PDB file of C-alpha atoms in Angstrom:
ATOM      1  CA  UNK A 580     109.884 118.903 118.630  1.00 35.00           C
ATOM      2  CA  UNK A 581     112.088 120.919 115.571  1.00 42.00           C
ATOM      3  CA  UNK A 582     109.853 123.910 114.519  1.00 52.00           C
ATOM      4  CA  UNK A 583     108.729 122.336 111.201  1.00 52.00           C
ATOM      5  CA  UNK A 584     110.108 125.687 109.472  1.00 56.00           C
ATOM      6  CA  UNK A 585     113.593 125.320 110.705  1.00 71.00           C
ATOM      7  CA  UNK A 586     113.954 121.388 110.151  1.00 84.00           C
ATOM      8  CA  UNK A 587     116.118 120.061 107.650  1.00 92.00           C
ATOM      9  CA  UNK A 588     113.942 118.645 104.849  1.00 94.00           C
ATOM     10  CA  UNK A 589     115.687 115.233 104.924  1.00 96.00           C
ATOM     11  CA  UNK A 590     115.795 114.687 108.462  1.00 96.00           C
ATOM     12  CA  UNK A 591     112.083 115.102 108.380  1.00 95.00           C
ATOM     13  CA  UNK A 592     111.646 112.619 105.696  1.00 97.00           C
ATOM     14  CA  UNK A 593     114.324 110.161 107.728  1.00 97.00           C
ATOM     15  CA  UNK A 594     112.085 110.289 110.401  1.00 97.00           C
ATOM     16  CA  UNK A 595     108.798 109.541 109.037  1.00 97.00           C
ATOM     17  CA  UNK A 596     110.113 106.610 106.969  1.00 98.00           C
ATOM     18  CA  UNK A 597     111.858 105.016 110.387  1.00 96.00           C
ATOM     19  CA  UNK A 598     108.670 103.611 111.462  1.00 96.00           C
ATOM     20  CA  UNK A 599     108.179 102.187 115.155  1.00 94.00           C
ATOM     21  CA  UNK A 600     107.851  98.561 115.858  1.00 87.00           C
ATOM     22  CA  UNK A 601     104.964  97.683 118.493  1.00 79.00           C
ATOM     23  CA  UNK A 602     106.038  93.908 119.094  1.00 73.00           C
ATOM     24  CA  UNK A 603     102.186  93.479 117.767  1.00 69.00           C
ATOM     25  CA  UNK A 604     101.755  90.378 115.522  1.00 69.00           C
ATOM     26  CA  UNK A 605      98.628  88.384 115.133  1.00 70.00           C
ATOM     27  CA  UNK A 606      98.362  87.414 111.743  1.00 84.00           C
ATOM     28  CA  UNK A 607      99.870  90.669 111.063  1.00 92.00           C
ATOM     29  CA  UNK A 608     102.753  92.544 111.691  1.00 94.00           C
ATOM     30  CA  UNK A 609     102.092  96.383 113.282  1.00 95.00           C
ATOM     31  CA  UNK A 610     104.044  99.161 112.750  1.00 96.00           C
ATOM     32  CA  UNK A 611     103.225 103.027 113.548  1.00 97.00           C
ATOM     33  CA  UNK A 612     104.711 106.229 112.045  1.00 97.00           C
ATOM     34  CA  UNK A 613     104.118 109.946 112.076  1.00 97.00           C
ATOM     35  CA  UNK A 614     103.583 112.444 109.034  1.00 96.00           C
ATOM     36  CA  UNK A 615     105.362 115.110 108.150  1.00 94.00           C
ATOM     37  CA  UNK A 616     103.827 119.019 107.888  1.00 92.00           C
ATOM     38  CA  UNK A 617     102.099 119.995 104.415  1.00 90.00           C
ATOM     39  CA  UNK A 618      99.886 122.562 103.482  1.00 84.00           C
ATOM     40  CA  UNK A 619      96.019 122.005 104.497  1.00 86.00           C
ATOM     41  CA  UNK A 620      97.134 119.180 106.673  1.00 92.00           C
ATOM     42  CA  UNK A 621      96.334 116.491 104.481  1.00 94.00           C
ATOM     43  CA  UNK A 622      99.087 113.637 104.099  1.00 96.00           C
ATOM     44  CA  UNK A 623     101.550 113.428 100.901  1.00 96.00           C
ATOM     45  CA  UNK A 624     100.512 110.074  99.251  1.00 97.00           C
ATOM     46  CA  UNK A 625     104.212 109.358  98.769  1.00 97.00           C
ATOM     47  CA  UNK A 626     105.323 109.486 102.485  1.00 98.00           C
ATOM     48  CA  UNK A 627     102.455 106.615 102.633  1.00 98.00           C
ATOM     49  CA  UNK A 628     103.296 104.552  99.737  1.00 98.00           C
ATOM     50  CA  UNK A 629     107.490 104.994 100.992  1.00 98.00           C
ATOM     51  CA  UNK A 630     106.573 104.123 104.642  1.00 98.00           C
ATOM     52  CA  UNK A 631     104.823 101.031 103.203  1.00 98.00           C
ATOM     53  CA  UNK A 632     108.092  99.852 101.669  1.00 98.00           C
ATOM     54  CA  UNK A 633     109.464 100.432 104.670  1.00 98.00           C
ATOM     55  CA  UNK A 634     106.933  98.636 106.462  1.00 98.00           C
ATOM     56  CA  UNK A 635     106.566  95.182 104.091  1.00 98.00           C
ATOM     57  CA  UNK A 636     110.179  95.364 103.979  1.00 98.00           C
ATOM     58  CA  UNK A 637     110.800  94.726 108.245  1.00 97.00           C
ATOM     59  CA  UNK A 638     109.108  91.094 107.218  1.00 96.00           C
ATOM     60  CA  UNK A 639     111.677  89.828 104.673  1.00 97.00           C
ATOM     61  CA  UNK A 640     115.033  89.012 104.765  1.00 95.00           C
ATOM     62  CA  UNK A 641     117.497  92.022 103.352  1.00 92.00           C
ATOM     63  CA  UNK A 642     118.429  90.413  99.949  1.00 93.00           C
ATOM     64  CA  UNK A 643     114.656  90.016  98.727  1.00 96.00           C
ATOM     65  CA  UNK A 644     113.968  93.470  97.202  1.00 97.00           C
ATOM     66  CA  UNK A 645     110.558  94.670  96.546  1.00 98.00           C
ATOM     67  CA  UNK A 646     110.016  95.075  92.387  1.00 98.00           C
ATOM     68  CA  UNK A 647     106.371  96.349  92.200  1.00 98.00           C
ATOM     69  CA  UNK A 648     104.253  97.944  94.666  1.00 98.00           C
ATOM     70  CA  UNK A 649     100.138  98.461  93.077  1.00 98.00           C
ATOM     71  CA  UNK A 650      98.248 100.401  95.619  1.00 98.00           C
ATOM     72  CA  UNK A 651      94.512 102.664  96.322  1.00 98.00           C
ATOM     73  CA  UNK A 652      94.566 105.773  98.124  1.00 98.00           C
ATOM     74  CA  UNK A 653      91.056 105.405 100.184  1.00 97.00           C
ATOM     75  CA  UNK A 654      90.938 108.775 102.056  1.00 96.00           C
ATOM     76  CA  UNK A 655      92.936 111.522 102.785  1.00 95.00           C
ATOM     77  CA  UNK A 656      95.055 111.518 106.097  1.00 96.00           C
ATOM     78  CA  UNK A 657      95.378 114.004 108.661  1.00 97.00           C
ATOM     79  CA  UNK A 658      99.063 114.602 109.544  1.00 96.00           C
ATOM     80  CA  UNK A 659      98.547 115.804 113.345  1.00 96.00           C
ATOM     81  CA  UNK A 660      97.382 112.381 113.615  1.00 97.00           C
ATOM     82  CA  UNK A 661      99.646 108.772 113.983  1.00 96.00           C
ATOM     83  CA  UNK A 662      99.680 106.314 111.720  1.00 98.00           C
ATOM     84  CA  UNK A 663      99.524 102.086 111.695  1.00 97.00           C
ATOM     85  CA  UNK A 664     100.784  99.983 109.367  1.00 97.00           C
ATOM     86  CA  UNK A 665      99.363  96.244 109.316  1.00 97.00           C
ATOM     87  CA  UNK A 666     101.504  93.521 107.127  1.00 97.00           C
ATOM     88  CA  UNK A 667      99.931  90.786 106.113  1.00 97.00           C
ATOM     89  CA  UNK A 668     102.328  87.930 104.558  1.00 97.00           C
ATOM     90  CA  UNK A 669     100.310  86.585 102.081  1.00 97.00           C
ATOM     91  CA  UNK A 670     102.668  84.230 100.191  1.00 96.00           C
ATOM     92  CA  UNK A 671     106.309  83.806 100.714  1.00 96.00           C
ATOM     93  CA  UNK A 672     108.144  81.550  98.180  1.00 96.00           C
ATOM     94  CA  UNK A 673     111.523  80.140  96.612  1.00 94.00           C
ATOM     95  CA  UNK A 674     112.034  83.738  94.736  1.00 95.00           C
ATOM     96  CA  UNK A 675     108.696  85.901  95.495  1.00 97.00           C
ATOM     97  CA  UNK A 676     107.373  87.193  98.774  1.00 98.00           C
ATOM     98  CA  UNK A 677     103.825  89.061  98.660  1.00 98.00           C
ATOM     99  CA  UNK A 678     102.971  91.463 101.152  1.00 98.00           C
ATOM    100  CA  UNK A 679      99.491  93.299 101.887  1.00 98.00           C
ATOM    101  CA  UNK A 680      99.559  96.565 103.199  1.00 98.00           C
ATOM    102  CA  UNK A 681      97.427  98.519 104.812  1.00 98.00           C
ATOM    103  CA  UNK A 682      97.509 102.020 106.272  1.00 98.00           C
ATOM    104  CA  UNK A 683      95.053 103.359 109.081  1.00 98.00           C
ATOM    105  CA  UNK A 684      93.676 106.804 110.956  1.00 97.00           C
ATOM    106  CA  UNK A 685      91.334 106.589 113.665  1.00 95.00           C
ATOM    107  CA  UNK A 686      90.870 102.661 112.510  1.00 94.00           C
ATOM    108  CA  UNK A 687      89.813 103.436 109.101  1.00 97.00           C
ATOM    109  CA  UNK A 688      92.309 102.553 106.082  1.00 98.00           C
ATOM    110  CA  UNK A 689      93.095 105.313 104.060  1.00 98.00           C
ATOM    111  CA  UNK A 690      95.740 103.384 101.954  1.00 98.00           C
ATOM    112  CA  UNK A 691      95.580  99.488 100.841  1.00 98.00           C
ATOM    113  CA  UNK A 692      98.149  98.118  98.693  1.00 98.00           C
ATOM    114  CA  UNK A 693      99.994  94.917  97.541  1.00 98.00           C
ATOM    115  CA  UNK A 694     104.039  94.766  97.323  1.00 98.00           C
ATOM    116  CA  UNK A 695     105.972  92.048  95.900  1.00 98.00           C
ATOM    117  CA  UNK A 696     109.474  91.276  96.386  1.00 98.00           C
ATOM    118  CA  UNK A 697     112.096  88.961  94.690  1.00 97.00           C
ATOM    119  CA  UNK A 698     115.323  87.358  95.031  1.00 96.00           C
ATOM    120  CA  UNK A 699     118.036  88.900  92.716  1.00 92.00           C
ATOM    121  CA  UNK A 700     117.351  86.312  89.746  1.00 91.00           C
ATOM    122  CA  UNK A 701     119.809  86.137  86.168  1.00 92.00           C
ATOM    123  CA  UNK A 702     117.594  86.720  83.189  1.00 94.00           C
ATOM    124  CA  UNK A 703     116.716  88.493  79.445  1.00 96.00           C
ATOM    125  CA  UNK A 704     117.156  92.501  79.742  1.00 96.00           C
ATOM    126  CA  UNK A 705     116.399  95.442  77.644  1.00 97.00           C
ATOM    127  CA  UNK A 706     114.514  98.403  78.554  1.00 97.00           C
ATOM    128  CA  UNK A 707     113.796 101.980  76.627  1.00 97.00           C
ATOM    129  CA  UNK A 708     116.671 104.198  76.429  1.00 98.00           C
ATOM    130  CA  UNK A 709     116.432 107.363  77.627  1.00 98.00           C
ATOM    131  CA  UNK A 710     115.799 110.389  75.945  1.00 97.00           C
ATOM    132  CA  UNK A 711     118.244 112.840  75.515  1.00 97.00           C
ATOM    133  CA  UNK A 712     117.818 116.332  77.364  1.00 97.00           C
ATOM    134  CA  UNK A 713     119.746 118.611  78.912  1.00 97.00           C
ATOM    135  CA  UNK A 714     121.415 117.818  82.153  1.00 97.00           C
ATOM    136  CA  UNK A 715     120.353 119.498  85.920  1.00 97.00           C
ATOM    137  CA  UNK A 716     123.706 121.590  85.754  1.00 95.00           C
ATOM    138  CA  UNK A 717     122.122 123.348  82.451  1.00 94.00           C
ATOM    139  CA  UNK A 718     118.508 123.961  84.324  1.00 94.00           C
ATOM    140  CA  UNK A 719     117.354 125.614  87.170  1.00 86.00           C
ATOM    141  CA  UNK A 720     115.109 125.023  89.977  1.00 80.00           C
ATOM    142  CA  UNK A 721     111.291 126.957  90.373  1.00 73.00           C
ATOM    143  CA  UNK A 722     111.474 130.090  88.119  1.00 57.00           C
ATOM    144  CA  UNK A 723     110.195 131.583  91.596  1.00 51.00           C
ATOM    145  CA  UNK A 724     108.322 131.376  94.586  1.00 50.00           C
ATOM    146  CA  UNK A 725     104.261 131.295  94.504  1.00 51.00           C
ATOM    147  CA  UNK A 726     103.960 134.703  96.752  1.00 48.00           C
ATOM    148  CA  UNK A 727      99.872 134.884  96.406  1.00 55.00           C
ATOM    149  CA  UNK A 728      99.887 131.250  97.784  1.00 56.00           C
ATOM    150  CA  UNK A 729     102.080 130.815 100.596  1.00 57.00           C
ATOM    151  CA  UNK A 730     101.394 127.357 101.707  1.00 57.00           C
ATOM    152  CA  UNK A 731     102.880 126.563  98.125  1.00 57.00           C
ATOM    153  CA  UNK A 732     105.596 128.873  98.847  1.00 59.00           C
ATOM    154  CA  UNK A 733     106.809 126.619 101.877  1.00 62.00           C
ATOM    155  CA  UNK A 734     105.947 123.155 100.252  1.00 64.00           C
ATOM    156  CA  UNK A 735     108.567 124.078  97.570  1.00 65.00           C
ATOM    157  CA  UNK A 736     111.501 125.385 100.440  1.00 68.00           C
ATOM    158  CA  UNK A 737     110.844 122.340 103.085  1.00 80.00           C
ATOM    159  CA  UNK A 738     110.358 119.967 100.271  1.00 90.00           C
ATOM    160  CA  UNK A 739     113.180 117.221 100.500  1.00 95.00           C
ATOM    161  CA  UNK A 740     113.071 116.781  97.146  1.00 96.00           C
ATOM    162  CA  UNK A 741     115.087 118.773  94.509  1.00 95.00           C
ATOM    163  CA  UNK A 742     113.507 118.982  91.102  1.00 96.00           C
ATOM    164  CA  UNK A 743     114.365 120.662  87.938  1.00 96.00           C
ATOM    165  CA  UNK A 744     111.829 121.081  84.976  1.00 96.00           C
ATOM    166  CA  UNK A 745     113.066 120.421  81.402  1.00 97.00           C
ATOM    167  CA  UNK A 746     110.473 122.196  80.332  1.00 93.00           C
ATOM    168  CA  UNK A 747     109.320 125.627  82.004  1.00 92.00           C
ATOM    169  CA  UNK A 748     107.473 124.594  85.234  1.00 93.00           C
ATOM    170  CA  UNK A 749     103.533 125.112  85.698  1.00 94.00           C
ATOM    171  CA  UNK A 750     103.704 126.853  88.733  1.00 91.00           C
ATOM    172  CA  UNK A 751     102.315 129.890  87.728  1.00 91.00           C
ATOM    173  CA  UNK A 752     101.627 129.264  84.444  1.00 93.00           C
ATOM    174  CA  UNK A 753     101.830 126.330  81.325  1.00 95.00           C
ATOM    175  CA  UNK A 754     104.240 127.899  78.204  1.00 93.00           C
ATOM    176  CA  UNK A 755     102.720 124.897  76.032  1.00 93.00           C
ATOM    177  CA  UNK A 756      99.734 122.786  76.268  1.00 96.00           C
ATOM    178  CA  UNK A 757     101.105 119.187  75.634  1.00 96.00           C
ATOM    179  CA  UNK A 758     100.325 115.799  77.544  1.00 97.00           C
ATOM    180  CA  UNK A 759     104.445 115.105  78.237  1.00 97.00           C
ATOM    181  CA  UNK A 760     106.893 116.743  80.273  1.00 98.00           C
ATOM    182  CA  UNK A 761     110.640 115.764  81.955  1.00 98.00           C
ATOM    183  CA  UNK A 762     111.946 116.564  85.150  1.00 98.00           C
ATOM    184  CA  UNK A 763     115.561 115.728  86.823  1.00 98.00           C
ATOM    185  CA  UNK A 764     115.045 114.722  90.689  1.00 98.00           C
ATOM    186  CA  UNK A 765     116.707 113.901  93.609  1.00 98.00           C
ATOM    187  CA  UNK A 766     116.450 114.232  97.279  1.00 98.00           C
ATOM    188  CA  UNK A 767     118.754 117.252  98.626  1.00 96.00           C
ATOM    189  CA  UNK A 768     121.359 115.461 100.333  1.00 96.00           C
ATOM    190  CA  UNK A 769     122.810 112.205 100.817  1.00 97.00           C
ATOM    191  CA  UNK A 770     120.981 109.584 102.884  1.00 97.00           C
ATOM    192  CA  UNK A 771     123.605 106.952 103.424  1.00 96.00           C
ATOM    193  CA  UNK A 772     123.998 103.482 101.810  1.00 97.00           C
ATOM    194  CA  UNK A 773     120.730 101.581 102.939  1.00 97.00           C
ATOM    195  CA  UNK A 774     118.831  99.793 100.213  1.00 96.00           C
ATOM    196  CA  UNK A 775     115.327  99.650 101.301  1.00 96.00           C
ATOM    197  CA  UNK A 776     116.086 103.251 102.581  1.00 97.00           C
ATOM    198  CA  UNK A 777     116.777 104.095  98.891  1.00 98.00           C
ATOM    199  CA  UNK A 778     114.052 102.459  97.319  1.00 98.00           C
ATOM    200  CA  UNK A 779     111.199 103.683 100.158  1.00 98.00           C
ATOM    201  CA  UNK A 780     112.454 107.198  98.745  1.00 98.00           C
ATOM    202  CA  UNK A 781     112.297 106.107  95.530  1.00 98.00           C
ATOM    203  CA  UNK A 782     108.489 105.230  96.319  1.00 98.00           C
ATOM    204  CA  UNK A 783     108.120 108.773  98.024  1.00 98.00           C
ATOM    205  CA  UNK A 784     109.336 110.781  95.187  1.00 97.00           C
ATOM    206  CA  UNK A 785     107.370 109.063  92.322  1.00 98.00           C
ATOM    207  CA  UNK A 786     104.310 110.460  93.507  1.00 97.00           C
ATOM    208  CA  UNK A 787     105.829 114.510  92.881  1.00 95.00           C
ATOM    209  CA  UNK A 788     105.442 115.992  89.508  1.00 96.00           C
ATOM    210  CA  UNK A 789     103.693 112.711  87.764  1.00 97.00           C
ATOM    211  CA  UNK A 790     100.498 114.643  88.030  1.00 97.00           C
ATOM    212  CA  UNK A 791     101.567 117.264  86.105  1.00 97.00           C
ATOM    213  CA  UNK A 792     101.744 115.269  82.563  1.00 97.00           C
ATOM    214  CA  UNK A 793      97.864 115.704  82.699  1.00 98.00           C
ATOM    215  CA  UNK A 794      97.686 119.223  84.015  1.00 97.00           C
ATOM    216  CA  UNK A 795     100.276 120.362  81.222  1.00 97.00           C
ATOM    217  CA  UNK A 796      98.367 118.653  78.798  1.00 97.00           C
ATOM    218  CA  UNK A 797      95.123 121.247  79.455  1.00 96.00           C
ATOM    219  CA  UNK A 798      97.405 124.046  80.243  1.00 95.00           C
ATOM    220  CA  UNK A 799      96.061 123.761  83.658  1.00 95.00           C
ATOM    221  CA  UNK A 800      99.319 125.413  85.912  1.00 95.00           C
ATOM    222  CA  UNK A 801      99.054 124.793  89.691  1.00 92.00           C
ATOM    223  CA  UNK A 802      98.152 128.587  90.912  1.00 90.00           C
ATOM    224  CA  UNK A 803      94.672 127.706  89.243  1.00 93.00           C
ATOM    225  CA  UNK A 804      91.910 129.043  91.668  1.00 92.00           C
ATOM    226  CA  UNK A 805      89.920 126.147  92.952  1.00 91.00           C
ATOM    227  CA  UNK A 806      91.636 123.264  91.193  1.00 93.00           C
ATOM    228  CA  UNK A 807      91.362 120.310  93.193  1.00 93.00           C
ATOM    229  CA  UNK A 808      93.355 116.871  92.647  1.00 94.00           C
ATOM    230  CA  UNK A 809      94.019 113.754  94.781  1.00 94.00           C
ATOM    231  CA  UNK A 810      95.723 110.273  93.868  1.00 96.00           C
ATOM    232  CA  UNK A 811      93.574 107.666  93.192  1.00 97.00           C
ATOM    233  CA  UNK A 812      95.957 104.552  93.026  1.00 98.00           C
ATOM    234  CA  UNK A 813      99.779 104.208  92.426  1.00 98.00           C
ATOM    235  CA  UNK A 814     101.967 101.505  90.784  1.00 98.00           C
ATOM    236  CA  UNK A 815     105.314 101.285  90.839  1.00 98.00           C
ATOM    237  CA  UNK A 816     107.873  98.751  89.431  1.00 98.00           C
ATOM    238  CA  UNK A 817     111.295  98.995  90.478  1.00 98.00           C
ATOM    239  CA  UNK A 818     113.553  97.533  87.303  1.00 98.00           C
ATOM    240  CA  UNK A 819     117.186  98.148  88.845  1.00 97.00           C
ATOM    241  CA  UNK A 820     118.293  99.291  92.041  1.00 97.00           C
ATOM    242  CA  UNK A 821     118.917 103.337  92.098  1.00 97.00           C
ATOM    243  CA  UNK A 822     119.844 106.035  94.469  1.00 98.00           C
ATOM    244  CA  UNK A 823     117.243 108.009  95.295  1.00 98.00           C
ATOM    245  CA  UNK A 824     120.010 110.810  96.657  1.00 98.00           C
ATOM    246  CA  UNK A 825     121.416 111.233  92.781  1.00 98.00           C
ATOM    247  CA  UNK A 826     120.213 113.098  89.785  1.00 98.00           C
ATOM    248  CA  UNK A 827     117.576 110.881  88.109  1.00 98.00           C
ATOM    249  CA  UNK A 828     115.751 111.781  85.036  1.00 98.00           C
ATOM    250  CA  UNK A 829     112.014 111.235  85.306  1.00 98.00           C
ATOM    251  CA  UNK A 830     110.140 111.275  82.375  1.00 98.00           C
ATOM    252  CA  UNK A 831     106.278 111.532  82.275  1.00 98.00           C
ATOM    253  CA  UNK A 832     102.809 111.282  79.765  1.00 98.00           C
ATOM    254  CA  UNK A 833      99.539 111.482  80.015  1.00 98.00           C
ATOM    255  CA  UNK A 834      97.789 108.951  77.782  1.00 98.00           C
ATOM    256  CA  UNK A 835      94.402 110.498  78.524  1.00 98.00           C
ATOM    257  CA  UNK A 836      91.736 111.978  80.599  1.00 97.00           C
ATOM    258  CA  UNK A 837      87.973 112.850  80.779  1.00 95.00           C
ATOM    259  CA  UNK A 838      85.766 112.383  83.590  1.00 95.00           C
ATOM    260  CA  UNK A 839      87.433 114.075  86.463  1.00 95.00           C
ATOM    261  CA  UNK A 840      89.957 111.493  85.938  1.00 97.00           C
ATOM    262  CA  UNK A 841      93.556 111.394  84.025  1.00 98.00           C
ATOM    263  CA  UNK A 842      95.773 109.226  83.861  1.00 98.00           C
ATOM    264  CA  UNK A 843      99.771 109.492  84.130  1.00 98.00           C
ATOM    265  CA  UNK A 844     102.229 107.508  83.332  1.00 98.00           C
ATOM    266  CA  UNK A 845     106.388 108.008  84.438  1.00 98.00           C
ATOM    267  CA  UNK A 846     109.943 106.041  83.741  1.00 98.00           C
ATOM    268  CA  UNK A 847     112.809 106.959  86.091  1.00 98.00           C
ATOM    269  CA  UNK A 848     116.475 106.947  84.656  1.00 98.00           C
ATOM    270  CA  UNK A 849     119.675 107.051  86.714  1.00 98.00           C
ATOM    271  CA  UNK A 850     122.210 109.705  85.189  1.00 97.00           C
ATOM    272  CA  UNK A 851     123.875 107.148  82.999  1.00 97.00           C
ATOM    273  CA  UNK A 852     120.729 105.623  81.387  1.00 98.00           C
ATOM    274  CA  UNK A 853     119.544 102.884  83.315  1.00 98.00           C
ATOM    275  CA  UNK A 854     115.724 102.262  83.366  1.00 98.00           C
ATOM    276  CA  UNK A 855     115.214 102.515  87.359  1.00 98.00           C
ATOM    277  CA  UNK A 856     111.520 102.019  87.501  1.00 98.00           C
ATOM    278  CA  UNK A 857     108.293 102.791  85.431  1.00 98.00           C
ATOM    279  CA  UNK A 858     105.162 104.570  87.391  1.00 98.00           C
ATOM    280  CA  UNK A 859     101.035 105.211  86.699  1.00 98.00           C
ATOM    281  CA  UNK A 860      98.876 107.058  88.598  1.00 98.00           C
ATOM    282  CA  UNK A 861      95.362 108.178  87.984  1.00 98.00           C
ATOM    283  CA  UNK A 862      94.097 111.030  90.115  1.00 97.00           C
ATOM    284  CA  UNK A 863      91.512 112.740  90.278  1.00 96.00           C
ATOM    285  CA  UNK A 864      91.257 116.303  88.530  1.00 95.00           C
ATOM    286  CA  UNK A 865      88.497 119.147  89.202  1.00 94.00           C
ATOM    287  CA  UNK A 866      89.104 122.405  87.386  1.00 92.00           C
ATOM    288  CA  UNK A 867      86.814 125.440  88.204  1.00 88.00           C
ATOM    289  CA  UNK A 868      84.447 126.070  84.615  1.00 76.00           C
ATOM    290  CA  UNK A 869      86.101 129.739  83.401  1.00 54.00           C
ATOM    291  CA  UNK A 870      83.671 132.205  82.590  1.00 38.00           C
TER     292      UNK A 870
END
């Protein structure tokens, strides 16, 4: 096994996304996977909600692309432990295909979610431009490394996933309170030409920095002692097909939040100004009363 320290952030997320086929099918189809490292053990949402594109994906032809994944995180996973995947084909028509997925630990789901894929269909098309910011080349990566928490420290260095805020980051601390921010992503190398390989990471990196619309909007930054969040449920449509391995401009709000709740909402651009897909998320927020 590559000490998790040394490993090259994209092979890692290579290998959890090529899931293993048991031969298993009942009225479902059974696939297993692994997790990859992350601070207190519990699994990244988006390495579950990518491995389920993966996963829905093995049961359809190649030219039937998913376009909207809605899914509920149930509990948190454990990442010393495996994973199963169980596809259920619900529908399969003329253009759509409908696919239930379900994630388990220790026989208990801890992620349910419907995908639905189409056939590459003519039709009307507009979508929201994007804004105009300044490119990655003009912005830099984290203004520095979290030293007084050191599992942050090494999410940020193995983390496959390059991003650059438009804004300051909230790291350490939130410049100015407001419910919007902009990030440019990408993962930090190539990963070859496959399609569902590119929209699986697509899937994996929605769920980094769309949280942070709501935490930004209460000046909340990450080094907060005793903040807790999770994901709730994710949604993703895919509009246009995207590389997941070039700059993309992902811009995020937070229409509101009370309750221990907040909601965030995120479009994805391609460097030229295509709408690539539009996100939510609601998670759940716990902030520490300050005295």
């Amino acid at each position: 096994m590559t000490d998790a320290a040394n490993a090259d952030p994209i092979d890692v997320l290579l290998d959890v996304l090529a899931l293993g086929e048991t031969g298993a099918r009942t009225n479902e189809d059974i696939f297993t996977a692994s997790s990859h490292p992350m601070p207190g053990g519990r699994v990244f949402g988006g390495q579950v909600l990518g491995q389920s594109v993966v996963a829905a994906a093995r049961t359809l032809p190649p030219d039937r692309a998913p376009h909207s994944l809605h899914g509920y995180f149930l509990r948190p996973g454990d990442v010393r432990k495996p994973l199963t995947f169980s596809v259920d084909r619900i529908h399969d028509g003329r253009s759509f295909s409908r696919r239930r997925i379900q994630a388990f630990q220790d026989g208990e789901p801890i992620f349910s979610g419907i995908a639905s894929f189409q056939d590459e269909d003519p039709g009307l098309e507009h979508q929201l431009p994007m804004p105009d910011v300044p490119g990655p080349e003009a912005l830099t990566g984290p203004s520095s490394l979290v030293t007084d928490r050191p599992e942050a420290s090494l999410l940020i260095r193995a983390n496959p996933i390059e991003v650059r805020h438009v804004e300051s980051d909230i790291y350490l601390a939130v410049d100015e309170k407001a419910p919007r921010q902009a990030v440019w992503t990408r993962l930090r190398r190539p990963i070859g030409d496959d399609p569902v390989l590119h929209r699986a990471a697509l899937a994996y990196l929605t769920d980094f920095t769309i949280q942070e619309s709501v935490l930004r909007a209460h000046g909340v930054p990450w080094r907060t002692p005793g903040i807790r969040t999770a994901s709730l449920d994710h949604a993703i449509w895919w509009h246009r097909f995207g590389r997941a391995d070039e700059w993309m401009l992902y811009v995020q709000e937070s229409p509101s939040s009370r309750g221990g709740r907040g909601l965030a909402q995120g479009h994805l651009y391609s460097r030229d100004g295509a709408l690539l897909a539009t996100v939510a998320q609601e998670i759940m927020l716990r902030v520490p009363e300050q005295g």
